Coordinates of C-alpha atoms in Angstrom, one line a residue:
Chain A
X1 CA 196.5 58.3 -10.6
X2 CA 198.1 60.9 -12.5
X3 CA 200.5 58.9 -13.8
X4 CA 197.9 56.6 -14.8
X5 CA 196.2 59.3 -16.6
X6 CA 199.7 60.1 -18.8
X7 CA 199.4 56.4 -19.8
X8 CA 202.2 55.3 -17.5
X9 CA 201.7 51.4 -16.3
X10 CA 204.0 51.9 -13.7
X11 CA 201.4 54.1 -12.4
X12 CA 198.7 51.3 -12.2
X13 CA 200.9 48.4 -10.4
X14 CA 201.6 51.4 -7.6
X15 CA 197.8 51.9 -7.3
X16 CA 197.8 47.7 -7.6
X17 CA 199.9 47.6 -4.4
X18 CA 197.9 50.1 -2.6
X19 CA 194.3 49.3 -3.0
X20 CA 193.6 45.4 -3.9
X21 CA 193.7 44.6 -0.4
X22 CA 191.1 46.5 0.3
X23 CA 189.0 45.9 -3.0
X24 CA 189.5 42.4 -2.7
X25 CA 187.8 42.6 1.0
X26 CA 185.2 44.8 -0.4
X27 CA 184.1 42.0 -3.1
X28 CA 184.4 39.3 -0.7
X29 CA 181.9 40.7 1.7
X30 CA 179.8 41.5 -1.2
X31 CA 179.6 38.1 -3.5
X32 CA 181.7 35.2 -0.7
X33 CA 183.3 34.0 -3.1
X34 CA 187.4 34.6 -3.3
X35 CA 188.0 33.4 -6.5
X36 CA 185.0 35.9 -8.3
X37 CA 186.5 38.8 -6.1
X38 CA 190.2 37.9 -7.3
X39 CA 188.5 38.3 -10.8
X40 CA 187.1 41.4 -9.9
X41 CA 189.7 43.3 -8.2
X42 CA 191.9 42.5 -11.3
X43 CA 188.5 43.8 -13.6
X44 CA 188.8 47.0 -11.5
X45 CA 192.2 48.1 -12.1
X46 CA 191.4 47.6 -15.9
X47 CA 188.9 49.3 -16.2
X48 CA 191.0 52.2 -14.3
X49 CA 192.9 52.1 -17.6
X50 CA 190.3 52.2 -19.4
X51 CA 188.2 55.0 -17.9
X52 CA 191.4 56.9 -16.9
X53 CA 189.7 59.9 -18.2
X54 CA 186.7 59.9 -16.4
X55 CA 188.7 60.7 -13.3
X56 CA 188.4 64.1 -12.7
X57 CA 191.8 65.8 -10.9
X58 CA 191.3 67.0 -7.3
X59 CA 188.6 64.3 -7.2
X60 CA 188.3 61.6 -4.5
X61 CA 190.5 58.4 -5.9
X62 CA 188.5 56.0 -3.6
X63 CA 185.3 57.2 -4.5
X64 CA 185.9 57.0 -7.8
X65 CA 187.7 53.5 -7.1
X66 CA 185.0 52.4 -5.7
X67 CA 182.5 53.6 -8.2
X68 CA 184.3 51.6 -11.1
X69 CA 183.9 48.7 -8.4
X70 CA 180.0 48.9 -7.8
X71 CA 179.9 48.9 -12.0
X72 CA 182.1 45.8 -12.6
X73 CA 180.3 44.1 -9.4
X74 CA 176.8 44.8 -11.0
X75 CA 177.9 44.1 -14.6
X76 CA 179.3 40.8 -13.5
X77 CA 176.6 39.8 -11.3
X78 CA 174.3 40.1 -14.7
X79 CA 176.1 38.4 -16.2
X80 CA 176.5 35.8 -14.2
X81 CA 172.7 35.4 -13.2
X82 CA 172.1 32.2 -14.5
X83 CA 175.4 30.6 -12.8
X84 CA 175.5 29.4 -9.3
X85 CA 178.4 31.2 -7.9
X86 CA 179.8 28.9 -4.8
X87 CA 180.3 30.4 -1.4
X88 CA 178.3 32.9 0.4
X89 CA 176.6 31.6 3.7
X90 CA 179.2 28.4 4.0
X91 CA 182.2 29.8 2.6
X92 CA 185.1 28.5 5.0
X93 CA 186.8 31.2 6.7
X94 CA 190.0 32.0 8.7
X95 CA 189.3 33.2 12.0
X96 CA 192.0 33.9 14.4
X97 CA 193.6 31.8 17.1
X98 CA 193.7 32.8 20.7
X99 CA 195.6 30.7 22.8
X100 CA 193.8 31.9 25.8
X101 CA 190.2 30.8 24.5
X102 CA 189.0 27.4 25.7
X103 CA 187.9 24.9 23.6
X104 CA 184.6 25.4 24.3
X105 CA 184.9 29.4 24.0
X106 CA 186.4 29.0 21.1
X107 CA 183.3 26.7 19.1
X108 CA 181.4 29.5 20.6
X109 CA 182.9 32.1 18.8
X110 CA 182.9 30.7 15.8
X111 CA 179.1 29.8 15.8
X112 CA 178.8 33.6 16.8
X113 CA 181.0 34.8 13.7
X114 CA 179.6 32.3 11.4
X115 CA 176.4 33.4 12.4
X116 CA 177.2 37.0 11.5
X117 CA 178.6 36.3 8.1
X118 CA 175.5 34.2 7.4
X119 CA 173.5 37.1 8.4
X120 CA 175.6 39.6 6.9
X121 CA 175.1 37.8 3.0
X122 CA 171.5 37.6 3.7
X123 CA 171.0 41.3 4.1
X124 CA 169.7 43.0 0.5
X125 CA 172.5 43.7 -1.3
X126 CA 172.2 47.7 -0.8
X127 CA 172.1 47.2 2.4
X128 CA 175.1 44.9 2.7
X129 CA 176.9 47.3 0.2
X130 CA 176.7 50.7 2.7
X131 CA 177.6 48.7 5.7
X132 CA 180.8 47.1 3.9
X133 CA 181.6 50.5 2.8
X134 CA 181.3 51.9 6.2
X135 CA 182.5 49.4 8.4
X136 CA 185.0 47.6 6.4
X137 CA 186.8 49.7 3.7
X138 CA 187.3 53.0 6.2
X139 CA 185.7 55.3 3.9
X140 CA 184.4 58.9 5.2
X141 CA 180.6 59.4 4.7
X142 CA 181.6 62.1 2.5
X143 CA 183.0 59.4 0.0
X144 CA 180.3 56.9 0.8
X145 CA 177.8 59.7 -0.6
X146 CA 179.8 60.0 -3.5
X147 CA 179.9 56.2 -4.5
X148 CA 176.4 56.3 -4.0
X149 CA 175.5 59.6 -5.1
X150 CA 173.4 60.2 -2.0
X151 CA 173.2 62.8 0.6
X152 CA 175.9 62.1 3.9
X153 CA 172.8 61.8 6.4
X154 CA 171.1 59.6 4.4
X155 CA 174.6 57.6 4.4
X156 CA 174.2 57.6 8.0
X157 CA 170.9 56.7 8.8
X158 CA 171.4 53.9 5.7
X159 CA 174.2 52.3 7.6
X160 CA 172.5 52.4 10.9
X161 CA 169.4 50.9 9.6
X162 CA 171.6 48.0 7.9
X163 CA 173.0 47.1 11.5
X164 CA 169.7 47.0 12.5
X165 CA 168.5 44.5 9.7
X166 CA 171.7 42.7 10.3
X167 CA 170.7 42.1 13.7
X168 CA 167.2 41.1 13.0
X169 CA 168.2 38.5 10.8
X170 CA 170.7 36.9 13.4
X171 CA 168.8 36.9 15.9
X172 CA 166.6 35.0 13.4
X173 CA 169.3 32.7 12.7
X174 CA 170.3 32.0 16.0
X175 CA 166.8 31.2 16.9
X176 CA 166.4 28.9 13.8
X177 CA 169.8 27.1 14.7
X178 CA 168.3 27.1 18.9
X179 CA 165.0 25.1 17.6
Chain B
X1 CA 175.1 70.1 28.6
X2 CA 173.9 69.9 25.0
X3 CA 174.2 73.6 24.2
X4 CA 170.4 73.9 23.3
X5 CA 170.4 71.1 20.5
X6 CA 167.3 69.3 20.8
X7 CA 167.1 65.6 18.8
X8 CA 164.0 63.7 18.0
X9 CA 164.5 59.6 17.3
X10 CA 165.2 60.3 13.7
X11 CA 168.1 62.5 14.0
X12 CA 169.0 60.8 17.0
X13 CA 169.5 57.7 14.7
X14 CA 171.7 59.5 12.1
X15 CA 174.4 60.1 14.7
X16 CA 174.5 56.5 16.1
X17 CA 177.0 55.2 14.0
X18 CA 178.9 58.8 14.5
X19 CA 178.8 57.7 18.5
X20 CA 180.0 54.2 17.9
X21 CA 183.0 55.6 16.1
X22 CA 183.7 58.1 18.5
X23 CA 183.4 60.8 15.8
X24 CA 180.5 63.1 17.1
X25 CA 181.2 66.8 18.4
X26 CA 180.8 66.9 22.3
X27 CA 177.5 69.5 21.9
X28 CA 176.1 66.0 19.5
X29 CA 177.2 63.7 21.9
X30 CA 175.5 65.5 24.7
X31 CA 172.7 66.0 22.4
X32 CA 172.5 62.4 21.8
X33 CA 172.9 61.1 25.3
X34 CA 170.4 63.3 26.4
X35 CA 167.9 61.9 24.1
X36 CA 168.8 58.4 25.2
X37 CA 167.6 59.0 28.4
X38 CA 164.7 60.7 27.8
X39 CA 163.8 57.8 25.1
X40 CA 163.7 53.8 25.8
X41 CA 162.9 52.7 22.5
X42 CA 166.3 54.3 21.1
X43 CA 168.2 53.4 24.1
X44 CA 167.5 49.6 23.1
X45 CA 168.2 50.1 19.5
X46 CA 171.3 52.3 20.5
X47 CA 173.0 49.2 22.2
X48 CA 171.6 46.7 20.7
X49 CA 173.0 47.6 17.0
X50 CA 176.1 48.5 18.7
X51 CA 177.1 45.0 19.7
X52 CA 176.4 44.3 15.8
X53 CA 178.7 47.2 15.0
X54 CA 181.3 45.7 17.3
X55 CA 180.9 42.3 16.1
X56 CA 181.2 43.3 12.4
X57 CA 184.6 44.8 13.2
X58 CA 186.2 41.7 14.2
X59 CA 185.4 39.8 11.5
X60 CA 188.5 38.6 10.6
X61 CA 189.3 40.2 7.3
X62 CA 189.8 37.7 4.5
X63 CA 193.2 37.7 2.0
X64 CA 193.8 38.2 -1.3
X65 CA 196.4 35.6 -1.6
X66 CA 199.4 35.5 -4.2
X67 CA 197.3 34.2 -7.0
X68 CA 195.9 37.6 -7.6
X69 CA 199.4 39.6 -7.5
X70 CA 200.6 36.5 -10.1
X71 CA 197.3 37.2 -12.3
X72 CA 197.4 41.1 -12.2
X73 CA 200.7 41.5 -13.1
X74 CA 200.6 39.0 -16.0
X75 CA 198.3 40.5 -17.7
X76 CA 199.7 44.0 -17.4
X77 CA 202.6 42.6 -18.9
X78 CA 200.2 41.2 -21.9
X79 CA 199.3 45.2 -22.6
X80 CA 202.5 46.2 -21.9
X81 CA 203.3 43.9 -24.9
X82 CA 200.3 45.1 -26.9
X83 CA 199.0 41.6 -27.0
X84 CA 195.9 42.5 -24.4
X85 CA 194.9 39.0 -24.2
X86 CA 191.3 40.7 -24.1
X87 CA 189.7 40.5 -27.7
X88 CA 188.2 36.8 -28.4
X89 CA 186.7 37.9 -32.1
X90 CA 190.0 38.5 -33.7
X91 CA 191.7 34.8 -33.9
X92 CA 192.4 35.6 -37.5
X93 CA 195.0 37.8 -36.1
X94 CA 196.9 34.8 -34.8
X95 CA 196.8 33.3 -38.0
X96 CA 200.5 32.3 -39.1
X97 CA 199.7 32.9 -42.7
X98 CA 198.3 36.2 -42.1
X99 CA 201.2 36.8 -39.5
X100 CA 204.1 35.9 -41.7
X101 CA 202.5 38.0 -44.2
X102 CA 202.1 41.0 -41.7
X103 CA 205.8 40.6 -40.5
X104 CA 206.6 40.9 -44.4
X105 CA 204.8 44.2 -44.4
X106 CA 205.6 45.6 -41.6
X107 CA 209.3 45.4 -42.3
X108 CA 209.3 46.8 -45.1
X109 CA 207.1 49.5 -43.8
X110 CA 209.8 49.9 -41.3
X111 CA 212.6 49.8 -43.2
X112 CA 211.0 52.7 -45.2
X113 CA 210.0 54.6 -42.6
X114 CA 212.7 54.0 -40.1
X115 CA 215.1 56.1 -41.8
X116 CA 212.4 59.4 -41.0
X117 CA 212.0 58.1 -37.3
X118 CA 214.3 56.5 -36.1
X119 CA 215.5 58.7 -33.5
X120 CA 211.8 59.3 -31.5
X121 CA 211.0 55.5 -32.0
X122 CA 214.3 55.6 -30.0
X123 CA 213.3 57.9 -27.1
X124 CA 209.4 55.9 -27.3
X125 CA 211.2 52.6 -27.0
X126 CA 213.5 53.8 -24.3
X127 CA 210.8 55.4 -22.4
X128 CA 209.0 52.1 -22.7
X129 CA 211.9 49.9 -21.4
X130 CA 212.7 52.7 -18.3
X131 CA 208.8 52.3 -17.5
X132 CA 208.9 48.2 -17.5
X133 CA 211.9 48.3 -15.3
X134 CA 210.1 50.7 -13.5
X135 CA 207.0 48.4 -13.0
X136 CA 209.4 45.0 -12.5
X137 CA 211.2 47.1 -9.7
X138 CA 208.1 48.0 -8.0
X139 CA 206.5 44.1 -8.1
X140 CA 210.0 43.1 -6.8
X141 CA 210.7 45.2 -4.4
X142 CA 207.0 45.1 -2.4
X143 CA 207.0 41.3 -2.8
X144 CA 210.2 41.1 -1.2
X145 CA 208.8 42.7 1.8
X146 CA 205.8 40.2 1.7
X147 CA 204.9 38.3 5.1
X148 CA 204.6 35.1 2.8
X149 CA 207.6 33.3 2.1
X150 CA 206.4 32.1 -0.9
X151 CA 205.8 35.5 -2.2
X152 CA 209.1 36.8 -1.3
X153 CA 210.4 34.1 -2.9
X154 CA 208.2 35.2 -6.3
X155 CA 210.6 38.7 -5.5
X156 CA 213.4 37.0 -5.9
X157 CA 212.6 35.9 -9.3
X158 CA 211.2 39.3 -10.3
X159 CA 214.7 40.9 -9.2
X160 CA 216.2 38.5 -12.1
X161 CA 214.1 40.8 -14.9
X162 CA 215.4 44.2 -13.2
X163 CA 218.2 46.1 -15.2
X164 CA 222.0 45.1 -13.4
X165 CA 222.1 48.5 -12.5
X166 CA 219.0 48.7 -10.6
X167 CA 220.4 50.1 -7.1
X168 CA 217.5 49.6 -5.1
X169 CA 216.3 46.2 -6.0
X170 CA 220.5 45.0 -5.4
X171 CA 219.9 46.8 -2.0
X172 CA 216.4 44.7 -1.4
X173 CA 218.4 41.6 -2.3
X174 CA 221.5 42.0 0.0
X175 CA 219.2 43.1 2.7
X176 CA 217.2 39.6 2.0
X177 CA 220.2 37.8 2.3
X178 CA 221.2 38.9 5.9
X179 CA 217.6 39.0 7.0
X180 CA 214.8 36.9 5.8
X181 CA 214.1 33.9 8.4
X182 CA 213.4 31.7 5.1
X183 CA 216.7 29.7 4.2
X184 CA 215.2 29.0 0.4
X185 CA 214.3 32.9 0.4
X186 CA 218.2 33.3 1.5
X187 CA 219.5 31.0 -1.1
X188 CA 217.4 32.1 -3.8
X189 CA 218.8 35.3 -3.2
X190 CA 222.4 34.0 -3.3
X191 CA 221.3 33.2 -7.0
X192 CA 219.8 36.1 -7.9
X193 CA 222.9 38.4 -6.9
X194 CA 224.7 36.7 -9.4
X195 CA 222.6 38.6 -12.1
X196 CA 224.4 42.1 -10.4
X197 CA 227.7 40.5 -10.3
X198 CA 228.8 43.4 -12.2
X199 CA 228.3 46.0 -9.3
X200 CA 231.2 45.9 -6.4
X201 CA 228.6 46.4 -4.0
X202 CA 227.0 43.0 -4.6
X203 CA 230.4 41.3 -4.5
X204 CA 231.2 43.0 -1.6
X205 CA 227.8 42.4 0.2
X206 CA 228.4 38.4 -0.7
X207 CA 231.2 38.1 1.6
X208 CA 229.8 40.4 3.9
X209 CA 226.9 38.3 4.1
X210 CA 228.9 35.3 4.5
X211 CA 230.4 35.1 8.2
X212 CA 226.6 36.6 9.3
X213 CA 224.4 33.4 7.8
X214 CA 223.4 31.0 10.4
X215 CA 222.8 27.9 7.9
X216 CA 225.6 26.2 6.7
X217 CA 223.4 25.4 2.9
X218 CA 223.7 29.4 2.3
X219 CA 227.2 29.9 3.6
X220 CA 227.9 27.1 0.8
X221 CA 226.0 29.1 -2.0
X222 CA 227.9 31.8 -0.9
X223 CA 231.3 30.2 -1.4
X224 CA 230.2 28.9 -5.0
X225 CA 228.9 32.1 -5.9
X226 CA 232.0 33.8 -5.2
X227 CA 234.5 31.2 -6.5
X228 CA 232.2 31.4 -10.0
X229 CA 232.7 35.1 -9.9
X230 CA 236.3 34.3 -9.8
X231 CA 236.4 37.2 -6.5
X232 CA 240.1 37.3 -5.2
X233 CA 239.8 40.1 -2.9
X234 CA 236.8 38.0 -1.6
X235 CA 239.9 35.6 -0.5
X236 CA 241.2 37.0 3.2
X237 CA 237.5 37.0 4.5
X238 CA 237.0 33.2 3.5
X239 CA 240.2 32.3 5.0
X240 CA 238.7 34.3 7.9
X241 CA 235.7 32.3 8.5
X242 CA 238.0 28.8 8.0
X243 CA 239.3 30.1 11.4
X244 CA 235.5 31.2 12.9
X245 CA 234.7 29.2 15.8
X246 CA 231.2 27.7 15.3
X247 CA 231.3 27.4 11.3
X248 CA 230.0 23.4 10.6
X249 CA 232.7 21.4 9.2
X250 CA 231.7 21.1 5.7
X251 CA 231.3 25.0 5.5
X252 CA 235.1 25.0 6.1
X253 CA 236.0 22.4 4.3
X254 CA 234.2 24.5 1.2
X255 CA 236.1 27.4 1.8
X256 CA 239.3 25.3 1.7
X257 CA 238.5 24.6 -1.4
X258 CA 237.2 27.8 -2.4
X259 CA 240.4 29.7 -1.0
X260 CA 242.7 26.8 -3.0
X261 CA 240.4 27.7 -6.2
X262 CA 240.4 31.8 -6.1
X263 CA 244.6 31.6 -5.2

């Protein structure tokens, strides 16, 4: 990030190549939709650019990462209000093969994980935003608090009672899908 | 024992996620199993959002795909250009009227100018050019090591915008060559070498490369590649692999030829 901060564009593919993996996740658990999150990993790293100077030296780089994330996310999602953005609940999704599964095992699994996903876009968005940070981008609480300028045990006890919502609404799901 | 550390459900709950990761201290994990036991309600909650936890985890986690590497670095290169591609309000600025007339200026601004500062536009514009190369070496050489053929090929193509004297990028490219399981990855990099013809060290890791290669297409490219280059001290090691048991019949009827052509 230093070099980013003496203007060097170098500096930003490096920090390109590290982190839009993990930004690109991030988005796509937040909106479903690849092609938005595509758009806003690229806004992020822009915007790095841009704000280079807000980064303060000896500061967390993934909070802040993530900070300049939750901004273009919200910004964008304003923006975009009015639009119907495809995706979310019956997004297609990848899932890993095992060749051990039966057929049957197999179609169960994916109703489970389809269920889950489903579940997991329906949960408020601040909920769904502290358990992707938790359980997905392998942030420390401390840097969750940061990104959401919070206390760590209310971090904590946020991500537990997102689980628990999650569950509520599957088990909703799965009864809806039962009937 | 839990060391004297007494939890009620609400602190109980703040460690949860703590216990599902494994990261509580063993006085908090006592702590917390003791309160499990005591209290059914949490117990439930405990294991049930654990199975959640669990099942979040093997999600399977979704990729970025190439596209977004392709978009990224293209417009980087935009701003690295100065053209930004960002401002929609300023199409007068694209104007060819006003753009032949700003060329006019701006030359002759130069030429005025120039004379006082020359020598640090030199050092900005060579700075500039050592930190493109910089960035063009660094897309290169991680798409390269892609798991996407595709991508590495898109490495392949980066390594042509690389200075000739760009070490590890020649390195990344000879180390394609005897490696990469992709034959179009291979010959692309066949190709690519050409643009460090000038180093020894890609000549030499050419024929090197060539008795290695398990497909007759890239021993051919090879051959080409090195009869172009006009390499004569390439010639003993092709008349080598004439005499290789194994080699297909049109590889060594190529290096016949090639051999005839470089004598």
């Amino acid at each position: 990030m230093e070099r980013v901060r003496q203007g060097e564009l170098a500096g930003l593919a490096a920090l390109f190549e590290r982190h839009h993996r993990p930004l690109f996740q991030y988005f796509n658990h937040l909106c479903g939709n690849p092609d938005l999150s595509r758009d806003l990993v690229q806004e992020v790293f822009f915007r790095m650019l841009k704000y280079k100077d807000s980064f303060q030296a000896g500061g967390s780089f993934p909070a802040w990462m993530y900070q300049i994330a939750r901004h273009t996310h919200v910004d964008t999602m304003r923006k975009r209000r009015f639009e119907v953005i495809p995706g979310g609940a019956d997004s297609p999704f990848p899932e890993p093969a095992s060749r051990e599964e039966s057929a049957d095992d197999r179609l169960s699994r994916r109703q489970q994980t389809e269920l889950l996903r489903r579940a997991l876009n329906r949960l408020p968005p601040e909920k769904r935003e502290v358990l992707v940070l938790s359980r997905f981008q392998n942030l420390r609480y401390e840097q969750i608090a940061e990104i959401l300028d919070c206390e760590v045990g209310t971090v904590k006890v946020r991500v537990f009672r997102a689980v628990r919502a999650l569950g509520e609404i599957y088990s909703e799901l799965a009864r809806q899908r039962a009937c | 024992m839990s060391k004297g550390i007494v939890m009620n459900c609400e602190q109980a709950q703040q460690h949860f996620v703590d216990a599902w990761t494994g990261s509580l201290a063993s006085d908090e994990a006592a702590a917390l199993n003791t309160h499990l036991d005591s209290c059914g309600s949490c117990r439930e909650e405990f294991d049930r959002a654990q199975l959640y936890w669990n099942a979040l985890g093997a999600l399977p986690a979704p990729e970025p795909g190439p596209d977004l590497r392709t978009a990224f670095y293209g417009r980087l290169s935009r701003i690295e250009h100065g053209a930004g591609g960002e401002r929609t309000g300023w199409r007068w600025l694209r104007h060819p009227a006003f753009q032949a007339a700003a060329a006019v200026l701006l030359l002759a601004a130069g030429l005025g100018l120039g004379r006082y500062t020359g020598s640090r536009e030199d050092e900005r514009l060579a700075d500039l050019r050592k930190e493109v190369n910089d960035m063009r070496q660094l897309v290169a050489l991680s798409l390269l090591q892609q798991q996407s053929a595709a991508e590495r090929l898109q490495g392949v193509s980066w390594a042509y915008r690389v200075e000739q004297s760009n070490s590890e990028v020649l390195t990344a490219l000879l180390h394609t060559l005897n490696a990469d399981p992709n034959v179009n990855v291979r010959l692309a990099a066949v190709d690519a070498l050409r643009n460090f013809s000038v180093a020894p060290e890609a000549r030499a890791g050419l024929v090197n490369a060539l008795p290695r290669q398990n497909s007759p297409l890239v021993q051919i490219a090879i051959l080409d590649q090195l009869v172009d280059l006009r390499d004569r001290s390439s010639v003993p090691s092709v008349a080598l692999l004439m005499h290789e048991p194994g080699v297909s019949p049109e590889v060594r009827e190529r290096a016949e030829w090639a051999v005839k052509r470089l004598q």
